[in-house]
Amino acid sequence: QVQLVESGGGLVQAGGSLRLSCTASGRAFSSYAMGWFRQAPGQERKFVAALSWSGRNTYYADSVKGRFTISRDNAKNTVYLQMNSLKPEDAAVYYCAAGSPGGSYYYRDGATYAYWGQGTQVTVSS
């Protein structure tokens, strides 16, 4: 079992930055791929970013590429999402997730991830 707790959400003006953190408890955090997803009101949950257990392979949604950076510190059992140049359309509840994707395609698929956090709200004012 892995328990995930997100933090770092809040209110920021458009163009600003936030860093989300997701800390895991339980076994074998370093063996899991980690992903960030987001869900805005009335919309489906969408993939944002993911990285492999080693951190060597990263994946991003086109909408955030070049603005967001995902990273992990396995010694701290934590994955981060640095969000820069935020836009109003980035506002959502952000969830981190842990799983074992079978290939690069599956990093973007929420069904791949077995463990989810409770989410943290990001609000971007225009």
CSV table of C-alpha atoms in Angstrom, one decimal:
chain,number,residue,atom,x,y,z
A,1,GLN,CA,0.0,0.0,0.0
A,2,VAL,CA,1.1,3.6,-0.7
A,3,GLN,CA,-0.6,6.6,0.8
A,4,LEU,CA,-0.2,9.9,-1.1
A,5,VAL,CA,-0.6,13.4,0.3
A,6,GLU,CA,-0.5,16.4,-1.9
A,7,SER,CA,0.3,20.0,-0.8
A,8,GLY,CA,1.3,23.3,-2.3
A,9,GLY,CA,-1.9,24.3,-4.0
A,10,GLY,CA,-3.4,27.8,-3.6
A,11,LEU,CA,-4.4,31.0,-5.3
A,12,VAL,CA,-2.0,32.6,-7.8
A,13,GLN,CA,-2.3,35.3,-10.4
A,14,ALA,CA,-1.9,34.4,-14.1
A,15,GLY,CA,1.7,34.3,-15.0
A,16,GLY,CA,2.7,33.2,-11.5
A,17,SER,CA,4.2,30.0,-10.2
A,18,LEU,CA,3.4,27.2,-7.7
A,19,ARG,CA,5.2,24.1,-6.7
A,20,LEU,CA,3.0,21.1,-5.8
A,21,SER,CA,4.4,18.3,-3.6
A,22,CYS,CA,3.2,14.8,-3.1
A,23,THR,CA,4.7,12.8,-0.3
A,24,ALA,CA,4.2,9.1,-0.1
A,25,SER,CA,4.2,6.7,2.9
A,26,GLY,CA,4.3,3.0,2.7
A,27,ARG,CA,6.6,0.7,0.9
A,28,ALA,CA,8.7,0.9,-2.2
A,29,PHE,CA,7.9,4.5,-3.3
A,30,SER,CA,11.0,4.4,-5.5
A,31,SER,CA,9.7,1.5,-7.5
A,32,TYR,CA,6.6,3.3,-8.7
A,33,ALA,CA,6.1,5.6,-11.6
A,34,MET,CA,4.4,8.8,-10.5
A,35,GLY,CA,1.9,11.0,-12.3
A,36,TRP,CA,0.0,14.2,-11.8
A,37,PHE,CA,-3.5,14.6,-13.1
A,38,ARG,CA,-6.0,17.4,-12.8
A,39,GLN,CA,-9.7,17.8,-12.9
A,40,ALA,CA,-11.6,21.1,-13.4
A,41,PRO,CA,-15.3,21.5,-12.5
A,42,GLY,CA,-17.5,19.7,-15.0
A,43,GLN,CA,-14.6,18.1,-16.8
A,44,GLU,CA,-12.9,14.7,-16.9
A,45,ARG,CA,-9.7,14.1,-15.1
A,46,LYS,CA,-6.8,14.8,-17.4
A,47,PHE,CA,-3.2,13.8,-17.5
A,48,VAL,CA,-0.6,16.5,-16.7
A,49,ALA,CA,2.8,14.9,-16.2
A,50,ALA,CA,4.5,11.7,-15.2
A,51,LEU,CA,7.9,10.3,-14.6
A,52,SER,CA,9.4,6.9,-14.3
A,53,TRP,CA,10.6,5.3,-11.1
A,54,SER,CA,14.2,6.5,-11.8
A,55,GLY,CA,13.1,10.0,-12.9
A,56,ARG,CA,15.0,9.5,-16.2
A,57,ASN,CA,11.8,9.4,-18.3
A,58,THR,CA,9.3,12.2,-18.2
A,59,TYR,CA,6.0,12.8,-20.0
A,60,TYR,CA,3.9,15.9,-20.3
A,61,ALA,CA,0.6,16.9,-21.7
A,62,ASP,CA,1.0,19.3,-24.6
A,63,SER,CA,-0.9,22.0,-22.7
A,64,VAL,CA,1.8,22.2,-20.0
A,65,LYS,CA,5.0,21.3,-21.9
A,66,GLY,CA,7.6,24.0,-21.4
A,67,ARG,CA,5.8,25.5,-18.4
A,68,PHE,CA,5.6,22.6,-15.9
A,69,THR,CA,8.3,20.3,-14.6
A,70,ILE,CA,7.9,17.0,-12.8
A,71,SER,CA,10.7,15.7,-10.6
A,72,ARG,CA,11.1,13.3,-7.7
A,73,ASP,CA,13.3,12.8,-4.7
A,74,ASN,CA,13.2,9.1,-3.8
A,75,ALA,CA,15.2,9.8,-0.6
A,76,LYS,CA,12.3,12.0,0.6
A,77,ASN,CA,9.5,9.9,-0.9
A,78,THR,CA,8.3,13.0,-2.7
A,79,VAL,CA,7.3,14.0,-6.2
A,80,TYR,CA,7.1,17.6,-7.3
A,81,LEU,CA,5.3,19.5,-9.9
A,82,GLN,CA,6.8,22.9,-10.6
A,83,MET,CA,4.2,25.1,-12.4
A,84,ASN,CA,5.3,28.3,-14.1
A,85,SER,CA,3.6,30.8,-16.3
A,86,LEU,CA,0.2,29.7,-14.9
A,87,LYS,CA,-2.9,30.4,-16.9
A,88,PRO,CA,-6.5,30.5,-15.8
A,89,GLU,CA,-7.2,27.3,-17.7
A,90,ASP,CA,-4.7,25.5,-15.4
A,91,ALA,CA,-7.1,25.9,-12.5
A,92,ALA,CA,-8.2,22.5,-11.2
A,93,VAL,CA,-7.8,20.0,-8.4
A,94,TYR,CA,-4.5,18.4,-8.9
A,95,TYR,CA,-4.0,14.7,-8.0
A,96,CYS,CA,-0.8,12.7,-7.7
A,97,ALA,CA,-0.8,9.0,-8.4
A,98,ALA,CA,1.5,6.1,-8.1
A,99,GLY,CA,1.6,3.1,-10.4
A,100,SER,CA,3.4,0.7,-12.6
A,101,PRO,CA,2.9,1.6,-16.3
A,102,GLY,CA,3.7,-1.2,-18.8
A,103,GLY,CA,5.1,1.2,-21.4
A,104,SER,CA,5.4,4.8,-22.3
A,105,TYR,CA,1.8,5.1,-23.5
A,106,TYR,CA,0.4,4.0,-20.2
A,107,TYR,CA,2.0,6.8,-18.2
A,108,ARG,CA,-0.8,9.1,-19.6
A,109,ASP,CA,-3.6,6.7,-18.7
A,110,GLY,CA,-5.1,7.2,-15.3
A,111,ALA,CA,-6.2,3.6,-15.1
A,112,THR,CA,-2.5,2.7,-14.9
A,113,TYR,CA,-2.2,4.2,-11.4
A,114,ALA,CA,-3.2,2.1,-8.4
A,115,TYR,CA,-2.8,4.8,-5.7
A,116,TRP,CA,-4.1,8.3,-5.6
A,117,GLY,CA,-3.9,11.3,-3.3
A,118,GLN,CA,-6.8,13.4,-2.1
A,119,GLY,CA,-6.0,16.3,-4.4
A,120,THR,CA,-5.0,19.9,-3.9
A,121,GLN,CA,-6.8,22.9,-5.3
A,122,VAL,CA,-5.0,25.3,-7.7
A,123,THR,CA,-6.8,28.5,-8.5
A,124,VAL,CA,-5.4,31.0,-11.1
A,125,SER,CA,-6.8,34.5,-11.3
A,126,SER,CA,-6.8,36.4,-14.5
